[in-house]
mmCIF file of C-alpha atoms and ligand atoms in Angstrom:
data_model
loop_
_atom_site.group_PDB
_atom_site.id
_atom_site.type_symbol
_atom_site.label_atom_id
_atom_site.label_comp_id
_atom_site.label_asym_id
_atom_site.label_seq_id
_atom_site.Cartn_x
_atom_site.Cartn_y
_atom_site.Cartn_z
ATOM 1 C CA MET O 505 40.518 15.616 -7.972
ATOM 2 C CA ALA O 506 42.228 13.557 -5.343
ATOM 3 C CA TYR O 507 42.717 9.836 -6.847
ATOM 4 C CA GLU O 508 42.096 6.989 -4.493
ATOM 5 C CA GLN O 509 41.343 4.093 -6.842
ATOM 6 C CA ILE O 510 43.700 4.723 -9.755
ATOM 7 C CA LEU O 511 47.412 5.873 -9.969
ATOM 8 C CA PHE O 512 47.668 8.908 -12.324
ATOM 9 C CA GLU O 513 51.248 10.214 -13.413
ATOM 10 C CA THR O 514 53.001 11.954 -16.477
ATOM 11 C CA LYS O 515 56.524 10.957 -17.574
ATOM 12 C CA GLU O 516 57.880 12.153 -20.705
ATOM 13 C CA SER O 517 54.916 13.188 -22.665
ATOM 14 C CA VAL O 518 53.068 9.836 -21.670
ATOM 15 C CA ALA O 519 50.368 9.866 -19.203
ATOM 16 C CA TRP O 520 49.659 6.715 -17.051
ATOM 17 C CA ILE O 521 46.263 5.631 -15.664
ATOM 18 C CA ARG O 522 46.787 2.412 -13.490
ATOM 19 C CA LEU O 523 43.666 1.088 -12.143
ATOM 20 C CA ASN O 524 44.818 0.824 -8.440
ATOM 21 C CA ARG O 525 42.210 -1.979 -6.717
ATOM 22 C CA PRO O 526 44.732 -4.904 -7.149
ATOM 23 C CA GLU O 527 43.107 -7.134 -4.440
ATOM 24 C CA LYS O 528 39.694 -7.133 -6.522
ATOM 25 C CA LEU O 529 41.638 -7.330 -9.894
ATOM 26 C CA ASN O 530 40.897 -3.887 -10.275
ATOM 27 C CA ALA O 531 37.317 -4.243 -10.723
ATOM 28 C CA LEU O 532 35.285 -1.332 -11.540
ATOM 29 C CA THR O 533 33.497 1.028 -9.405
ATOM 30 C CA HIS O 534 31.439 4.224 -10.032
ATOM 31 C CA GLN O 535 34.290 5.993 -8.037
ATOM 32 C CA LEU O 536 37.202 4.412 -10.368
ATOM 33 C CA ALA O 537 35.345 5.263 -13.281
ATOM 34 C CA ALA O 538 34.922 8.991 -12.043
ATOM 35 C CA GLU O 539 38.442 9.298 -11.361
ATOM 36 C CA ALA O 540 39.689 7.820 -14.607
ATOM 37 C CA LEU O 541 37.057 10.033 -16.262
ATOM 38 C CA ASP O 542 38.739 12.946 -14.556
ATOM 39 C CA ALA O 543 42.520 11.846 -15.525
ATOM 40 C CA ILE O 544 41.249 11.419 -19.183
ATOM 41 C CA ASP O 545 39.852 15.109 -19.168
ATOM 42 C CA VAL O 546 43.456 16.175 -18.073
ATOM 43 C CA CYS O 547 44.959 14.295 -20.869
ATOM 44 C CA THR O 548 42.568 16.119 -23.146
ATOM 45 C CA LYS O 549 43.572 19.486 -22.041
ATOM 46 C CA GLU O 550 47.167 19.183 -21.610
ATOM 47 C CA PRO O 551 48.818 19.558 -24.543
ATOM 48 C CA GLU O 552 52.285 18.209 -23.103
ATOM 49 C CA ILE O 553 50.640 14.771 -22.863
ATOM 50 C CA ARG O 554 50.653 13.141 -26.188
ATOM 51 C CA CYS O 555 50.018 9.490 -25.269
ATOM 52 C CA LEU O 556 47.882 7.735 -22.574
ATOM 53 C CA VAL O 557 48.410 4.224 -21.220
ATOM 54 C CA VAL O 558 45.708 2.594 -19.127
ATOM 55 C CA THR O 559 46.903 -0.592 -17.274
ATOM 56 C CA GLY O 560 46.329 -2.278 -14.041
ATOM 57 C CA GLU O 561 48.299 -2.654 -10.782
ATOM 58 C CA GLY O 562 48.884 -6.114 -9.470
ATOM 59 C CA ARG O 563 48.067 -9.379 -11.591
ATOM 60 C CA GLY O 564 44.766 -8.263 -13.206
ATOM 61 C CA PHE O 565 44.007 -5.589 -15.889
ATOM 62 C CA CYS O 566 40.376 -5.104 -14.763
ATOM 63 C CA ALA O 567 37.786 -7.694 -14.000
ATOM 64 C CA GLY O 568 34.901 -5.561 -14.781
ATOM 65 C CA GLN O 569 31.912 -4.247 -12.723
ATOM 66 C CA ASP O 570 32.769 -4.623 -8.896
ATOM 67 C CA LEU O 571 29.953 -7.217 -8.394
ATOM 68 C CA THR O 572 29.970 -6.508 -4.769
ATOM 69 C CA GLU O 573 29.543 -2.539 -4.907
ATOM 70 C CA PHE O 574 25.951 -2.624 -5.575
ATOM 71 C CA GLN O 575 25.030 -3.615 -2.035
ATOM 72 C CA ARG O 576 27.847 -2.166 -0.538
ATOM 73 C CA ASP O 577 27.578 1.420 -1.755
ATOM 74 C CA GLY O 578 23.802 1.477 -1.992
ATOM 75 C CA LEU O 579 23.660 1.549 -5.684
ATOM 76 C CA GLU O 580 20.750 -0.804 -5.623
ATOM 77 C CA ASN O 581 18.541 2.536 -5.895
ATOM 78 C CA LEU O 582 20.638 3.537 -8.769
ATOM 79 C CA SER O 583 19.286 1.734 -11.863
ATOM 80 C CA VAL O 584 21.922 -0.312 -14.105
ATOM 81 C CA ALA O 585 21.163 1.923 -16.956
ATOM 82 C CA GLU O 586 21.655 5.122 -15.054
ATOM 83 C CA HIS O 587 24.903 3.688 -13.660
ATOM 84 C CA LEU O 588 25.950 2.783 -17.102
ATOM 85 C CA ARG O 589 24.983 6.200 -18.833
ATOM 86 C CA SER O 590 26.510 8.135 -15.765
ATOM 87 C CA SER O 591 29.717 6.104 -15.421
ATOM 88 C CA TYR O 592 31.135 3.568 -17.698
ATOM 89 C CA ASN O 593 29.312 5.057 -21.001
ATOM 90 C CA ARG O 594 31.221 8.452 -20.312
ATOM 91 C CA LEU O 595 34.579 6.647 -19.650
ATOM 92 C CA ILE O 596 34.394 4.426 -22.871
ATOM 93 C CA GLN O 597 33.290 7.507 -25.110
ATOM 94 C CA ALA O 598 36.073 9.730 -23.337
ATOM 95 C CA LEU O 599 38.755 7.002 -24.278
ATOM 96 C CA VAL O 600 37.425 6.777 -27.941
ATOM 97 C CA ASP O 601 37.270 10.606 -28.237
ATOM 98 C CA LEU O 602 40.547 11.414 -26.660
ATOM 99 C CA PRO O 603 42.568 12.924 -29.785
ATOM 100 C CA LYS O 604 45.755 11.201 -28.887
ATOM 101 C CA PRO O 605 46.893 7.811 -28.956
ATOM 102 C CA VAL O 606 45.617 5.283 -26.091
ATOM 103 C CA VAL O 607 47.557 2.099 -25.288
ATOM 104 C CA ALA O 608 45.926 -0.620 -23.062
ATOM 105 C CA GLY O 609 48.769 -2.218 -21.201
ATOM 106 C CA VAL O 610 46.697 -5.658 -20.479
ATOM 107 C CA ASN O 611 48.713 -6.953 -17.907
ATOM 108 C CA GLY O 612 46.496 -9.742 -16.447
ATOM 109 C CA VAL O 613 42.846 -10.800 -16.845
ATOM 110 C CA ALA O 614 40.332 -8.217 -18.610
ATOM 111 C CA ALA O 615 36.972 -9.461 -17.971
ATOM 112 C CA GLY O 616 33.490 -7.953 -18.681
ATOM 113 C CA ALA O 617 33.340 -4.166 -18.718
ATOM 114 C CA GLY O 618 37.211 -4.311 -18.107
ATOM 115 C CA ALA O 619 37.479 -6.287 -21.591
ATOM 116 C CA SER O 620 35.354 -3.426 -23.104
ATOM 117 C CA LEU O 621 37.616 -1.049 -21.316
ATOM 118 C CA ALA O 622 40.601 -2.536 -23.204
ATOM 119 C CA ALA O 623 38.688 -2.728 -26.505
ATOM 120 C CA ALA O 624 38.104 1.275 -26.245
ATOM 121 C CA CYS O 625 41.690 2.037 -26.407
ATOM 122 C CA ASP O 626 43.590 2.126 -29.757
ATOM 123 C CA ILE O 627 46.395 -0.425 -29.281
ATOM 124 C CA ARG O 628 46.161 -3.471 -26.989
ATOM 125 C CA ILE O 629 49.674 -4.785 -25.887
ATOM 126 C CA ALA O 630 49.285 -8.057 -23.745
ATOM 127 C CA SER O 631 51.482 -9.597 -21.202
ATOM 128 C CA GLU O 632 51.862 -13.252 -22.146
ATOM 129 C CA THR O 633 49.884 -13.384 -18.751
ATOM 130 C CA ALA O 634 46.802 -11.744 -19.912
ATOM 131 C CA SER O 635 43.519 -12.968 -20.692
ATOM 132 C CA PHE O 636 40.231 -11.721 -21.777
ATOM 133 C CA VAL O 637 36.720 -12.709 -21.045
ATOM 134 C CA GLN O 638 33.453 -11.713 -22.072
ATOM 135 C CA ALA O 639 31.783 -12.451 -18.721
ATOM 136 C CA PHE O 640 28.798 -10.787 -18.952
ATOM 137 C CA VAL O 641 26.787 -13.690 -20.270
ATOM 138 C CA LYS O 642 28.059 -15.996 -17.044
ATOM 139 C CA ILE O 643 25.757 -13.425 -14.909
ATOM 140 C CA GLY O 644 23.079 -13.168 -17.256
ATOM 141 C CA LEU O 645 23.809 -9.862 -18.798
ATOM 142 C CA VAL O 646 24.636 -8.606 -22.360
ATOM 143 C CA PRO O 647 28.008 -7.261 -23.119
ATOM 144 C CA ASP O 648 28.057 -3.401 -22.206
ATOM 145 C CA SER O 649 30.513 -0.440 -22.061
ATOM 146 C CA GLY O 650 30.693 -0.554 -25.820
ATOM 147 C CA GLY O 651 31.403 -4.344 -26.159
ATOM 148 C CA THR O 652 28.690 -4.872 -28.672
ATOM 149 C CA TRP O 653 30.204 -2.263 -30.959
ATOM 150 C CA LEU O 654 33.822 -2.317 -30.234
ATOM 151 C CA LEU O 655 34.609 -6.282 -30.391
ATOM 152 C CA PRO O 656 32.930 -6.886 -33.513
ATOM 153 C CA ARG O 657 35.121 -4.044 -35.015
ATOM 154 C CA ILE O 658 38.154 -5.512 -33.405
ATOM 155 C CA VAL O 659 37.834 -9.299 -34.190
ATOM 156 C CA GLY O 660 34.864 -9.644 -36.439
ATOM 157 C CA PHE O 661 31.168 -10.332 -35.868
ATOM 158 C CA ALA O 662 31.605 -14.170 -35.723
ATOM 159 C CA THR O 663 34.354 -14.356 -33.318
ATOM 160 C CA ALA O 664 32.738 -11.414 -31.047
ATOM 161 C CA LEU O 665 29.555 -13.066 -31.250
ATOM 162 C CA GLU O 666 30.905 -16.684 -30.089
ATOM 163 C CA LEU O 667 33.056 -14.971 -27.352
ATOM 164 C CA SER O 668 30.217 -12.936 -25.941
ATOM 165 C CA ILE O 669 27.544 -15.995 -25.980
ATOM 166 C CA THR O 670 30.114 -18.372 -24.510
ATOM 167 C CA GLY O 671 32.080 -16.263 -22.115
ATOM 168 C CA ARG O 672 35.047 -18.369 -23.207
ATOM 169 C CA LYS O 673 38.337 -17.006 -21.797
ATOM 170 C CA VAL O 674 40.765 -16.238 -24.426
ATOM 171 C CA ASP O 675 44.544 -16.380 -23.617
ATOM 172 C CA ALA O 676 47.050 -13.881 -24.914
ATOM 173 C CA SER O 677 48.468 -15.795 -27.604
ATOM 174 C CA GLU O 678 44.930 -16.444 -28.975
ATOM 175 C CA ALA O 679 44.200 -12.728 -28.606
ATOM 176 C CA HIS O 680 46.977 -12.100 -30.702
ATOM 177 C CA ARG O 681 45.763 -14.693 -33.300
ATOM 178 C CA ILE O 682 42.386 -13.149 -33.525
ATOM 179 C CA GLY O 683 43.538 -9.609 -33.533
ATOM 180 C CA LEU O 684 42.196 -8.729 -30.338
ATOM 181 C CA VAL O 685 45.356 -7.484 -29.198
ATOM 182 C CA ASN O 686 48.293 -6.091 -31.181
ATOM 183 C CA GLY O 687 51.233 -7.667 -29.729
ATOM 184 C CA VAL O 688 52.175 -10.115 -26.722
ATOM 185 C CA VAL O 689 55.175 -9.167 -24.736
ATOM 186 C CA PRO O 690 56.838 -11.282 -22.038
ATOM 187 C CA ALA O 691 55.635 -10.564 -18.512
ATOM 188 C CA ASP O 692 59.083 -10.054 -17.200
ATOM 189 C CA GLY O 693 59.663 -6.330 -18.441
ATOM 190 C CA PHE O 694 56.279 -5.862 -19.463
ATOM 191 C CA ALA O 695 55.835 -2.289 -18.230
ATOM 192 C CA GLU O 696 59.316 -1.295 -19.821
ATOM 193 C CA GLU O 697 58.103 -2.713 -23.063
ATOM 194 C CA VAL O 698 54.811 -0.643 -22.965
ATOM 195 C CA GLU O 699 56.667 2.438 -21.795
ATOM 196 C CA ALA O 700 58.953 2.177 -24.844
ATOM 197 C CA ARG O 701 56.146 1.895 -27.394
ATOM 198 C CA ALA O 702 54.046 4.713 -25.672
ATOM 199 C CA ARG O 703 57.071 6.866 -25.686
ATOM 200 C CA SER O 704 57.451 6.473 -29.348
ATOM 201 C CA LEU O 705 53.749 6.831 -29.800
ATOM 202 C CA ALA O 706 54.005 10.162 -27.989
ATOM 203 C CA GLN O 707 56.819 11.472 -30.488
ATOM 204 C CA LEU O 708 54.455 11.005 -33.588
ATOM 205 C CA PRO O 709 52.131 13.861 -35.206
ATOM 206 C CA THR O 710 49.504 13.786 -32.506
ATOM 207 C CA ARG O 711 47.100 15.738 -34.090
ATOM 208 C CA ALA O 712 47.006 13.650 -37.259
ATOM 209 C CA ILE O 713 46.750 10.653 -34.979
ATOM 210 C CA GLY O 714 43.501 12.144 -33.325
ATOM 211 C CA ALA O 715 41.962 13.104 -36.557
ATOM 212 C CA THR O 716 42.892 9.537 -37.803
ATOM 213 C CA LYS O 717 41.286 7.726 -34.813
ATOM 214 C CA ARG O 718 37.837 10.052 -35.311
ATOM 215 C CA ILE O 719 37.716 9.506 -39.234
ATOM 216 C CA MET O 720 38.353 5.722 -39.002
ATOM 217 C CA ALA O 721 35.704 5.278 -36.435
ATOM 218 C CA GLU O 722 33.063 7.661 -38.422
ATOM 219 C CA ALA O 723 33.984 5.990 -41.799
ATOM 220 C CA LEU O 724 32.553 2.615 -40.518
ATOM 221 C CA GLY O 725 29.248 4.091 -40.630
ATOM 222 C CA LEU O 726 29.709 6.372 -43.664
ATOM 223 C CA SER O 727 29.254 5.821 -47.416
ATOM 224 C CA LEU O 728 32.591 6.069 -49.581
ATOM 225 C CA PRO O 729 31.561 9.383 -51.211
ATOM 226 C CA GLU O 730 31.062 10.738 -47.663
ATOM 227 C CA THR O 731 34.132 9.437 -46.367
ATOM 228 C CA LEU O 732 35.978 10.748 -49.121
ATOM 229 C CA GLU O 733 34.634 14.170 -48.371
ATOM 230 C CA ARG O 734 35.527 13.685 -44.838
ATOM 231 C CA GLU O 735 38.894 12.959 -45.672
ATOM 232 C CA ALA O 736 39.443 15.967 -47.953
ATOM 233 C CA VAL O 737 38.119 18.262 -45.014
ATOM 234 C CA LEU O 738 40.453 16.853 -42.554
ATOM 235 C CA GLN O 739 43.368 16.630 -44.688
ATOM 236 C CA GLN O 740 42.991 20.272 -45.337
ATOM 237 C CA GLU O 741 43.108 20.841 -41.529
ATOM 238 C CA MET O 742 46.410 18.552 -41.099
ATOM 239 C CA ALA O 743 48.012 20.346 -43.981
ATOM 240 C CA GLY O 744 47.924 23.474 -41.837
ATOM 241 C CA SER O 745 49.742 21.730 -38.879
ATOM 242 C CA ASP O 746 53.424 22.434 -37.671
ATOM 243 C CA ASP O 747 53.554 18.693 -37.941
ATOM 244 C CA PHE O 748 53.012 18.538 -41.511
ATOM 245 C CA ARG O 749 55.325 21.362 -42.514
ATOM 246 C CA GLU O 750 58.162 19.395 -40.276
ATOM 247 C CA GLY O 751 57.402 16.095 -41.783
ATOM 248 C CA VAL O 752 57.722 17.462 -45.226
ATOM 249 C CA THR O 753 60.801 19.532 -44.403
ATOM 250 C CA ALA O 754 62.571 16.657 -42.706
ATOM 251 C CA PHE O 755 61.916 14.559 -45.670
ATOM 252 C CA THR O 756 63.413 17.097 -48.044
ATOM 253 C CA GLU O 757 66.336 17.492 -45.748
ATOM 254 C CA LYS O 758 66.829 13.570 -45.353
ATOM 255 C CA ARG O 759 66.761 13.960 -41.569
ATOM 256 C CA GLU O 760 64.563 12.343 -39.031
ATOM 257 C CA PRO O 761 61.396 14.506 -38.275
ATOM 258 C CA ARG O 762 60.769 16.482 -34.782
ATOM 259 C CA PHE O 763 57.314 16.378 -34.303
ATOM 260 C CA THR O 764 55.614 18.516 -31.577
ATOM 261 C CA GLY O 765 52.139 17.488 -31.861
ATOM 262 C CA ARG O 766 50.954 21.007 -33.058
HETATM 263 C C1 LHQ H 998 36.096 -9.453 -7.979
HETATM 264 C C2 LHQ H 998 35.629 -9.235 -9.368
HETATM 265 C C3 LHQ H 998 34.500 -8.477 -9.568
HETATM 266 C C4 LHQ H 998 34.449 -8.111 -7.284
HETATM 267 C C5 LHQ H 998 37.178 -10.710 -9.283
HETATM 268 N N1 LHQ H 998 33.998 -7.892 -8.423
HETATM 269 N N2 LHQ H 998 35.515 -8.650 -7.027
HETATM 270 C C6 LHQ H 998 27.446 -5.167 -14.956
HETATM 271 C C7 LHQ H 998 26.527 -5.085 -13.956
HETATM 272 C C8 LHQ H 998 26.047 -3.538 -13.923
HETATM 273 C C9 LHQ H 998 26.277 -2.654 -14.510
HETATM 274 C C10 LHQ H 998 27.389 -2.054 -14.909
HETATM 275 O O1 LHQ H 998 28.219 -3.137 -16.092
HETATM 276 C C11 LHQ H 998 28.316 -4.307 -15.862
HETATM 277 C C12 LHQ H 998 29.254 -4.808 -16.396
HETATM 278 C C13 LHQ H 998 30.190 -5.886 -16.037
HETATM 279 O O2 LHQ H 998 31.421 -5.797 -16.353
HETATM 280 S S1 LHQ H 998 29.443 -7.465 -15.703
HETATM 281 C C14 LHQ H 998 31.077 -8.570 -15.519
HETATM 282 C C15 LHQ H 998 31.498 -8.376 -14.068
HETATM 283 N N3 LHQ H 998 32.571 -9.287 -14.110
HETATM 284 C C16 LHQ H 998 32.850 -10.570 -13.962
HETATM 285 O O3 LHQ H 998 31.643 -11.105 -13.666
HETATM 286 C C17 LHQ H 998 33.879 -11.161 -13.470
HETATM 287 C C18 LHQ H 998 34.050 -11.894 -12.388
HETATM 288 N N4 LHQ H 998 35.183 -12.524 -11.943
HETATM 289 C C19 LHQ H 998 35.805 -13.444 -12.384
HETATM 290 O O4 LHQ H 998 34.867 -14.102 -13.279
HETATM 291 C C20 LHQ H 998 37.144 -13.954 -12.168
HETATM 292 O O5 LHQ H 998 37.444 -13.148 -10.866
HETATM 293 C C21 LHQ H 998 38.149 -13.583 -13.207
HETATM 294 C C22 LHQ H 998 38.182 -14.467 -14.318
HETATM 295 C C23 LHQ H 998 38.259 -12.276 -13.483
HETATM 296 C C24 LHQ H 998 39.546 -14.006 -12.449
HETATM 297 O O6 LHQ H 998 39.700 -15.047 -11.933
HETATM 298 P P1 LHQ H 998 40.846 -15.533 -10.981
HETATM 299 O O7 LHQ H 998 42.114 -15.205 -11.897
HETATM 300 O O8 LHQ H 998 40.707 -16.825 -10.655
HETATM 301 O O9 LHQ H 998 40.470 -14.638 -9.773
HETATM 302 P P2 LHQ H 998 39.504 -14.758 -8.447
HETATM 303 O O10 LHQ H 998 38.394 -14.816 -9.072
HETATM 304 O O11 LHQ H 998 40.341 -15.559 -7.484
HETATM 305 O O12 LHQ H 998 39.535 -13.048 -8.270
HETATM 306 C C25 LHQ H 998 40.511 -12.782 -7.194
HETATM 307 C C26 LHQ H 998 40.003 -11.662 -6.420
HETATM 308 O O13 LHQ H 998 39.108 -10.435 -6.943
HETATM 309 C C27 LHQ H 998 38.865 -12.394 -5.484
HETATM 310 O O14 LHQ H 998 38.517 -11.868 -4.244
HETATM 311 P P3 LHQ H 998 39.067 -12.896 -2.989
HETATM 312 O O15 LHQ H 998 38.541 -11.810 -1.665
HETATM 313 O O16 LHQ H 998 38.177 -13.714 -2.845
HETATM 314 O O17 LHQ H 998 40.473 -12.927 -3.114
HETATM 315 C C28 LHQ H 998 37.597 -11.987 -6.161
HETATM 316 O O18 LHQ H 998 36.123 -12.213 -5.686
HETATM 317 C C29 LHQ H 998 37.814 -10.670 -6.735
HETATM 318 N N5 LHQ H 998 36.928 -10.395 -7.965
HETATM 319 N N6 LHQ H 998 36.374 -9.886 -10.049
HETATM 320 N N7 LHQ H 998 34.162 -8.184 -10.865
#
């Protein structure tokens, strides 16, 4: 697929999806979501890719749904529900399901579905210029693109509800304090810092990370006995991996492990 609204490249086992509509703060369109979904599919299939970074070009991360798209592209004939089902829901699910670490490099404002997009990533690194707005309520909508599921799991129910019903903007330092982001980095050198963190994630045992993502999300809806059983099954799988053998061998040989993601 030729990409027009994202930039997609892979560098040293790290894939980068850069939302590329900077003049609109990377507001989401049907096309942008389709392109990102295609790129995520490449990340799933390509074993050399061991980490994905999602970030934005220009001063914004993602301003959520492009509010002008409905008129311009004739989307008024497509119901909002169908638009979500065929577009953003698939994008969010693909990020959550990607069996590799996904980093959101939140370079600027993340609003509406853009905030949900960041929430669907495994690790959020914010520039000090980043902010988060649950903008939905400001235009009479409920949070979508997984926001009602993801946000309470990240910041807890009370804070998620408060942010969602007020639409109050959260700056980077508050986002860090409430656990919405994992770290805040100076704007100067932000991309380099995200790249360094993504590179080190790409050197970890990728299969174990993929399985950890899966089981942790599942466990939130399971009982303890069910979870213990899932852990036993998955651990059996991991124990058959090259990375497990390498991890144990490196430990006994008192050296750093060299994981391959297999
Ligand atoms: C935009 C947008 C934007 C178009 C900035 N669209 N142009 C909803 C509906 C249906 C189905 C699917 O799902 C959804 C889910 C959603 O995502 S609903 C929420 C949609 N997003 C919003 O309501 C956020 C709207 N934007 C804003 O509130 C502000 O722009 C934020 C707080 C993001 C940033 O504010 P500023 O830093 O002051 O920037 P700005 O407002 O000046 O925006 C810069 C430009 O980007 C501007 O264009 P212009 O031509 O005037 O320079 C904006 O019009 C454009 N832009 N967001 N969502």
